[in-house]
mmCIF file of C-alpha atoms and ligand atoms in Angstrom:
data_model
loop_
_atom_site.group_PDB
_atom_site.id
_atom_site.type_symbol
_atom_site.label_atom_id
_atom_site.label_comp_id
_atom_site.label_asym_id
_atom_site.label_seq_id
_atom_site.Cartn_x
_atom_site.Cartn_y
_atom_site.Cartn_z
ATOM 1 C CA MET A 8 95.445 6.581 -100.626
ATOM 2 C CA ARG A 9 94.947 10.231 -99.839
ATOM 3 C CA ILE A 10 98.179 12.226 -99.888
ATOM 4 C CA TYR A 11 98.739 15.545 -98.152
ATOM 5 C CA ARG A 12 101.846 17.292 -99.473
ATOM 6 C CA GLU A 13 103.010 19.740 -96.830
ATOM 7 C CA LYS A 14 105.732 22.352 -97.046
ATOM 8 C CA ASP A 15 107.892 21.209 -94.147
ATOM 9 C CA TYR A 16 108.045 19.259 -90.881
ATOM 10 C CA GLU A 17 105.952 21.794 -88.988
ATOM 11 C CA ALA A 18 103.143 21.766 -91.534
ATOM 12 C CA MET A 19 103.272 17.958 -91.684
ATOM 13 C CA SER A 20 103.012 17.815 -87.891
ATOM 14 C CA ARG A 21 100.034 20.155 -87.781
ATOM 15 C CA ARG A 22 98.173 18.256 -90.498
ATOM 16 C CA ALA A 23 98.833 14.906 -88.800
ATOM 17 C CA ALA A 24 97.648 16.301 -85.467
ATOM 18 C CA GLN A 25 94.484 17.632 -87.120
ATOM 19 C CA ILE A 26 93.682 14.174 -88.431
ATOM 20 C CA ILE A 27 94.288 12.551 -85.031
ATOM 21 C CA ALA A 28 92.280 15.258 -83.224
ATOM 22 C CA GLY A 29 89.487 14.817 -85.758
ATOM 23 C CA GLU A 30 89.396 11.109 -84.960
ATOM 24 C CA ILE A 31 89.144 11.845 -81.229
ATOM 25 C CA VAL A 32 86.382 14.412 -81.688
ATOM 26 C CA HIS A 33 84.450 12.125 -84.027
ATOM 27 C CA ASN A 34 84.944 9.076 -81.821
ATOM 28 C CA PRO A 35 85.942 10.006 -78.239
ATOM 29 C CA ALA A 36 86.403 6.331 -77.287
ATOM 30 C CA CYS A 37 88.657 5.573 -80.265
ATOM 31 C CA VAL A 38 91.654 3.246 -80.147
ATOM 32 C CA LEU A 39 94.752 5.140 -81.240
ATOM 33 C CA GLY A 40 97.687 3.132 -82.526
ATOM 34 C CA LEU A 41 100.656 5.306 -81.622
ATOM 35 C CA ALA A 42 104.188 5.615 -82.916
ATOM 36 C CA THR A 43 107.474 6.951 -81.611
ATOM 37 C CA GLY A 44 110.541 8.435 -83.274
ATOM 38 C CA SER A 45 111.252 11.991 -84.309
ATOM 39 C CA THR A 46 108.501 12.049 -86.954
ATOM 40 C CA PRO A 47 105.440 12.200 -84.632
ATOM 41 C CA GLU A 48 106.979 14.489 -81.987
ATOM 42 C CA GLY A 49 105.590 17.636 -83.598
ATOM 43 C CA ALA A 50 102.106 16.158 -83.961
ATOM 44 C CA TYR A 51 102.101 15.206 -80.266
ATOM 45 C CA ARG A 52 103.110 18.776 -79.429
ATOM 46 C CA TYR A 53 100.043 20.093 -81.271
ATOM 47 C CA LEU A 54 97.770 17.559 -79.563
ATOM 48 C CA VAL A 55 99.055 18.556 -76.115
ATOM 49 C CA ASP A 56 98.514 22.196 -77.016
ATOM 50 C CA TRP A 57 94.950 21.605 -78.194
ATOM 51 C CA TYR A 58 94.216 19.532 -75.083
ATOM 52 C CA LYS A 59 95.435 22.422 -72.905
ATOM 53 C CA GLN A 60 93.158 24.775 -74.828
ATOM 54 C CA GLY A 61 90.240 22.457 -74.047
ATOM 55 C CA LEU A 62 89.687 21.504 -77.676
ATOM 56 C CA ILE A 63 90.178 17.747 -77.256
ATOM 57 C CA SER A 64 90.075 15.202 -74.450
ATOM 58 C CA PHE A 65 91.713 11.785 -74.200
ATOM 59 C CA GLN A 66 89.492 10.730 -71.297
ATOM 60 C CA ASP A 67 87.905 7.818 -73.156
ATOM 61 C CA VAL A 68 90.726 7.129 -75.612
ATOM 62 C CA LEU A 69 92.595 3.813 -75.589
ATOM 63 C CA SER A 70 96.120 3.713 -76.986
ATOM 64 C CA VAL A 71 98.286 0.876 -78.222
ATOM 65 C CA ASN A 72 101.869 1.542 -79.218
ATOM 66 C CA LEU A 73 103.653 -0.079 -82.090
ATOM 67 C CA ASP A 74 106.890 -1.156 -80.495
ATOM 68 C CA GLU A 75 109.471 -1.120 -77.734
ATOM 69 C CA TYR A 76 113.145 -1.949 -77.431
ATOM 70 C CA VAL A 77 113.950 -5.260 -75.757
ATOM 71 C CA GLY A 78 115.870 -4.717 -72.545
ATOM 72 C CA LEU A 79 114.918 -1.098 -71.858
ATOM 73 C CA ALA A 80 112.936 -0.305 -68.710
ATOM 74 C CA PRO A 81 110.080 2.223 -68.898
ATOM 75 C CA SER A 82 112.281 4.621 -66.918
ATOM 76 C CA HIS A 83 115.100 4.491 -69.524
ATOM 77 C CA ASP A 84 115.067 7.786 -71.384
ATOM 78 C CA GLN A 85 115.306 6.041 -74.761
ATOM 79 C CA SER A 86 112.521 3.548 -74.094
ATOM 80 C CA TYR A 87 109.387 4.106 -76.103
ATOM 81 C CA ARG A 88 107.273 4.061 -72.916
ATOM 82 C CA TYR A 89 109.375 6.979 -71.649
ATOM 83 C CA PHE A 90 108.962 8.728 -75.016
ATOM 84 C CA MET A 91 105.188 8.378 -74.877
ATOM 85 C CA GLN A 92 104.977 9.603 -71.289
ATOM 86 C CA SER A 93 107.146 12.635 -71.917
ATOM 87 C CA ASN A 94 105.757 13.577 -75.340
ATOM 88 C CA LEU A 95 102.065 12.908 -74.759
ATOM 89 C CA PHE A 96 100.669 10.853 -71.900
ATOM 90 C CA ASP A 97 102.024 12.984 -69.021
ATOM 91 C CA HIS A 98 100.474 16.125 -70.520
ATOM 92 C CA VAL A 99 96.933 14.995 -71.374
ATOM 93 C CA ASP A 100 94.019 13.356 -69.566
ATOM 94 C CA ILE A 101 94.542 9.815 -70.872
ATOM 95 C CA ALA A 102 94.141 7.231 -68.089
ATOM 96 C CA ALA A 103 97.347 5.289 -67.408
ATOM 97 C CA GLU A 104 95.466 1.985 -67.584
ATOM 98 C CA ASN A 105 94.211 2.899 -71.069
ATOM 99 C CA THR A 106 97.714 3.060 -72.523
ATOM 100 C CA ARG A 107 99.651 0.061 -73.824
ATOM 101 C CA VAL A 108 103.303 -0.033 -74.872
ATOM 102 C CA PRO A 109 105.026 -3.404 -75.316
ATOM 103 C CA ASP A 110 107.000 -4.454 -72.240
ATOM 104 C CA GLY A 111 110.672 -4.462 -73.175
ATOM 105 C CA LEU A 112 111.531 -6.321 -69.964
ATOM 106 C CA THR A 113 109.080 -9.186 -70.325
ATOM 107 C CA LYS A 114 110.508 -12.532 -69.210
ATOM 108 C CA ASP A 115 108.163 -14.399 -71.510
ATOM 109 C CA PRO A 116 108.114 -12.606 -74.884
ATOM 110 C CA GLU A 117 106.077 -15.279 -76.664
ATOM 111 C CA THR A 118 103.166 -15.064 -74.215
ATOM 112 C CA PHE A 119 103.488 -11.309 -74.044
ATOM 113 C CA CYS A 120 103.202 -10.974 -77.836
ATOM 114 C CA GLN A 121 100.162 -13.268 -77.953
ATOM 115 C CA GLU A 122 98.491 -11.242 -75.213
ATOM 116 C CA TYR A 123 99.276 -7.972 -76.978
ATOM 117 C CA ASP A 124 97.517 -9.215 -80.110
ATOM 118 C CA ALA A 125 94.637 -10.583 -78.031
ATOM 119 C CA TYR A 126 94.222 -7.151 -76.441
ATOM 120 C CA ILE A 127 94.143 -5.444 -79.862
ATOM 121 C CA ARG A 128 91.489 -7.928 -81.013
ATOM 122 C CA SER A 129 89.514 -7.446 -77.794
ATOM 123 C CA VAL A 130 89.193 -3.701 -78.388
ATOM 124 C CA GLY A 131 88.057 -4.247 -81.970
ATOM 125 C CA TYR A 132 91.403 -3.322 -83.551
ATOM 126 C CA VAL A 133 92.854 0.144 -83.866
ATOM 127 C CA SER A 134 90.670 3.026 -85.102
ATOM 128 C CA LEU A 135 93.561 5.160 -86.356
ATOM 129 C CA GLN A 136 97.102 3.833 -86.679
ATOM 130 C CA LEU A 137 99.833 6.474 -86.742
ATOM 131 C CA LEU A 138 102.982 5.334 -88.531
ATOM 132 C CA GLY A 139 106.399 6.766 -89.252
ATOM 133 C CA ILE A 140 108.665 4.940 -91.646
ATOM 134 C CA GLY A 141 112.273 3.809 -91.412
ATOM 135 C CA ARG A 142 114.799 4.723 -94.081
ATOM 136 C CA ASN A 143 114.739 1.063 -95.122
ATOM 137 C CA GLY A 144 110.932 1.058 -95.348
ATOM 138 C CA HIS A 145 110.241 -0.476 -91.938
ATOM 139 C CA ILE A 146 106.935 0.275 -90.225
ATOM 140 C CA GLY A 147 106.800 -0.174 -86.468
ATOM 141 C CA PHE A 148 109.881 -2.370 -86.219
ATOM 142 C CA ASN A 149 108.795 -4.669 -89.038
ATOM 143 C CA GLU A 150 112.143 -4.834 -90.761
ATOM 144 C CA PRO A 151 112.725 -5.805 -94.410
ATOM 145 C CA GLY A 152 112.752 -9.586 -94.798
ATOM 146 C CA ASP A 153 111.529 -12.416 -96.961
ATOM 147 C CA HIS A 154 108.009 -12.523 -95.532
ATOM 148 C CA PHE A 155 105.569 -10.293 -93.684
ATOM 149 C CA VAL A 156 105.196 -11.201 -89.999
ATOM 150 C CA LYS A 157 101.549 -10.979 -89.030
ATOM 151 C CA GLN A 158 101.697 -11.211 -85.241
ATOM 152 C CA THR A 159 103.354 -9.085 -82.597
ATOM 153 C CA HIS A 160 106.865 -10.500 -82.391
ATOM 154 C CA VAL A 161 110.440 -10.052 -81.251
ATOM 155 C CA VAL A 162 112.534 -8.724 -84.096
ATOM 156 C CA ASP A 163 116.282 -8.467 -84.671
ATOM 157 C CA LEU A 164 116.896 -4.879 -85.690
ATOM 158 C CA ALA A 165 118.527 -4.275 -89.057
ATOM 159 C CA GLU A 166 122.062 -2.869 -88.923
ATOM 160 C CA SER A 167 120.797 0.169 -90.843
ATOM 161 C CA THR A 168 118.110 0.754 -88.173
ATOM 162 C CA ILE A 169 120.711 0.508 -85.405
ATOM 163 C CA ASP A 170 122.810 3.044 -87.339
ATOM 164 C CA ALA A 171 119.821 5.367 -87.786
ATOM 165 C CA ASN A 172 118.798 5.202 -84.122
ATOM 166 C CA ALA A 173 122.331 5.486 -82.733
ATOM 167 C CA ARG A 174 121.825 9.263 -82.705
ATOM 168 C CA PHE A 175 119.571 8.871 -79.662
ATOM 169 C CA PHE A 176 122.100 6.856 -77.616
ATOM 170 C CA ALA A 177 125.510 7.690 -76.146
ATOM 171 C CA THR A 178 127.204 5.134 -78.407
ATOM 172 C CA ARG A 179 126.094 2.778 -81.183
ATOM 173 C CA ASP A 180 126.767 -0.154 -78.833
ATOM 174 C CA ASP A 181 124.081 1.158 -76.483
ATOM 175 C CA VAL A 182 121.346 0.714 -79.110
ATOM 176 C CA PRO A 183 119.336 -2.423 -78.288
ATOM 177 C CA LYS A 184 119.651 -5.145 -80.908
ATOM 178 C CA GLN A 185 116.085 -6.354 -80.603
ATOM 179 C CA ALA A 186 112.605 -4.923 -80.243
ATOM 180 C CA ILE A 187 109.048 -6.117 -79.749
ATOM 181 C CA SER A 188 106.910 -4.914 -82.625
ATOM 182 C CA MET A 189 103.272 -5.061 -83.503
ATOM 183 C CA GLY A 190 103.014 -7.183 -86.637
ATOM 184 C CA ILE A 191 101.652 -6.392 -90.059
ATOM 185 C CA GLY A 192 98.338 -8.068 -89.130
ATOM 186 C CA ALA A 193 97.426 -5.523 -86.460
ATOM 187 C CA ILE A 194 98.619 -2.619 -88.608
ATOM 188 C CA MET A 195 96.570 -3.787 -91.589
ATOM 189 C CA GLY A 196 93.630 -4.454 -89.248
ATOM 190 C CA ALA A 197 93.457 -0.755 -88.322
ATOM 191 C CA LYS A 198 90.405 1.010 -89.717
ATOM 192 C CA LYS A 199 92.526 3.932 -90.865
ATOM 193 C CA VAL A 200 96.289 4.361 -91.240
ATOM 194 C CA LEU A 201 98.017 7.728 -90.963
ATOM 195 C CA LEU A 202 101.517 7.451 -92.414
ATOM 196 C CA CYS A 203 103.788 10.438 -91.790
ATOM 197 C CA ALA A 204 107.176 11.219 -93.272
ATOM 198 C CA SER A 205 109.506 14.177 -93.282
ATOM 199 C CA GLY A 206 112.878 14.817 -94.857
ATOM 200 C CA GLU A 207 114.882 13.732 -97.838
ATOM 201 C CA GLU A 208 116.241 10.663 -96.045
ATOM 202 C CA LYS A 209 112.711 9.185 -96.192
ATOM 203 C CA ALA A 210 112.210 9.885 -99.921
ATOM 204 C CA ASP A 211 113.329 6.426 -101.105
ATOM 205 C CA ALA A 212 111.233 4.611 -98.485
ATOM 206 C CA ILE A 213 108.150 6.657 -99.358
ATOM 207 C CA CYS A 214 108.647 6.211 -103.096
ATOM 208 C CA SER A 215 109.103 2.426 -102.756
ATOM 209 C CA SER A 216 106.155 2.125 -100.370
ATOM 210 C CA LEU A 217 103.818 4.013 -102.688
ATOM 211 C CA CYS A 218 105.026 3.044 -106.130
ATOM 212 C CA GLY A 219 107.208 -0.033 -105.820
ATOM 213 C CA PRO A 220 106.254 -3.695 -105.776
ATOM 214 C CA ILE A 221 104.378 -4.951 -102.704
ATOM 215 C CA THR A 222 107.123 -6.885 -101.016
ATOM 216 C CA PRO A 223 108.377 -7.683 -97.500
ATOM 217 C CA LYS A 224 111.693 -6.233 -98.663
ATOM 218 C CA CYS A 225 109.944 -2.879 -98.190
ATOM 219 C CA PRO A 226 107.426 -3.431 -95.363
ATOM 220 C CA GLY A 227 105.722 -0.069 -95.982
ATOM 221 C CA SER A 228 104.648 -1.317 -99.414
ATOM 222 C CA ILE A 229 101.966 -3.497 -97.774
ATOM 223 C CA LEU A 230 100.030 -0.290 -97.160
ATOM 224 C CA GLN A 231 99.136 -0.263 -100.874
ATOM 225 C CA LEU A 232 96.682 -3.019 -99.937
ATOM 226 C CA HIS A 233 95.044 -1.087 -97.081
ATOM 227 C CA PRO A 234 91.753 0.540 -98.096
ATOM 228 C CA ASN A 235 92.079 3.644 -95.926
ATOM 229 C CA VAL A 236 95.555 5.163 -95.804
ATOM 230 C CA VAL A 237 96.299 8.850 -95.451
ATOM 231 C CA LEU A 238 99.882 9.913 -96.130
ATOM 232 C CA VAL A 239 101.012 13.221 -94.684
ATOM 233 C CA ALA A 240 104.485 14.090 -95.887
ATOM 234 C CA ASP A 241 106.598 17.112 -96.538
ATOM 235 C CA GLU A 242 107.981 18.075 -99.928
ATOM 236 C CA ALA A 243 111.384 16.530 -99.221
ATOM 237 C CA ALA A 244 109.906 13.132 -98.303
ATOM 238 C CA LEU A 245 107.753 13.197 -101.453
ATOM 239 C CA SER A 246 110.572 14.372 -103.716
ATOM 240 C CA LYS A 247 111.045 10.983 -105.416
ATOM 241 C CA VAL A 248 107.359 10.196 -105.945
ATOM 242 C CA PRO A 249 106.285 10.895 -109.545
ATOM 243 C CA ALA A 250 103.973 13.906 -109.820
ATOM 244 C CA GLY A 251 101.128 11.846 -111.280
ATOM 245 C CA VAL A 252 100.932 9.691 -108.151
ATOM 246 C CA ILE A 253 100.431 12.706 -105.881
ATOM 247 C CA ALA A 254 97.914 14.608 -108.012
HETATM 248 C C1 GLP B 5 111.914 3.826 -85.450
HETATM 249 C C2 GLP B 5 110.552 3.295 -85.009
HETATM 250 C C3 GLP B 5 109.511 3.518 -86.046
HETATM 251 C C4 GLP B 5 109.754 4.854 -86.692
HETATM 252 C C5 GLP B 5 111.017 4.835 -87.481
HETATM 253 C C6 GLP B 5 111.441 6.181 -88.016
HETATM 254 O O1 GLP B 5 113.007 3.109 -85.135
HETATM 255 N N1 GLP B 5 110.483 1.970 -84.533
HETATM 256 O O2 GLP B 5 108.223 3.404 -85.467
HETATM 257 O O3 GLP B 5 108.689 5.162 -87.564
HETATM 258 O O4 GLP B 5 112.061 4.208 -86.767
HETATM 259 O O5 GLP B 5 111.941 6.999 -86.989
HETATM 260 P P1 GLP B 5 112.051 8.550 -87.109
HETATM 261 O O6 GLP B 5 110.663 9.078 -87.080
HETATM 262 O O7 GLP B 5 112.840 8.980 -85.915
HETATM 263 O O8 GLP B 5 112.734 8.841 -88.392
#
């Protein structure tokens, strides 16, 4: 695993955006696995900026998002489709039909999840998978549990995740209790994984994911088995990782 230790959120965002832009330049028809949450917002800002400067184009890029809340329409301002439109898609030249975000309103989740995985297989898996990490070690919405779930699936959100995400909703009760998440199989099938983390509240999750046992109790720990992971994190998020691991 290659680790970039950046000073702060801004530097982390710029480094992450450089890696994503590099992927696009190297492989204009790449498949980007995209993430939501506050962690990647800054990186998307840089990508939009560089697109506007004519440095990169998303014309041939395909994107597949990690997850979506069950029950939220694309027009809901806390849906992940809305997040992707407002933070990236609406500002660059990606074709609407080349973007995929799980459908939080699907009437048939089982079929939907199978088709989502079939689509990821059909495009040869993701070229570069961007990941944030939950305070409890979740990646996508793969919550801690007693086994890793390979397929795209409907997940019951952990109480701690509902607490953490309540800041985006009017009240805690408004936070959806379920999500559709890409499974560990598609994440591990990505050719490269770009894990990003910022802030002290991610220090335990990053330390456990890097240095702890590989266990579904900390879903991020599975990344120790991926052959091509780049971690971009700020000093606060790396503060609990022993120096020898970073050097
Ligand atoms: C969310 C998302 C994850 C994200 C994580 C951390 O709920 N499903 O994809 O990585 O939690 O979010 P944030 O970046 O806002 O800390």
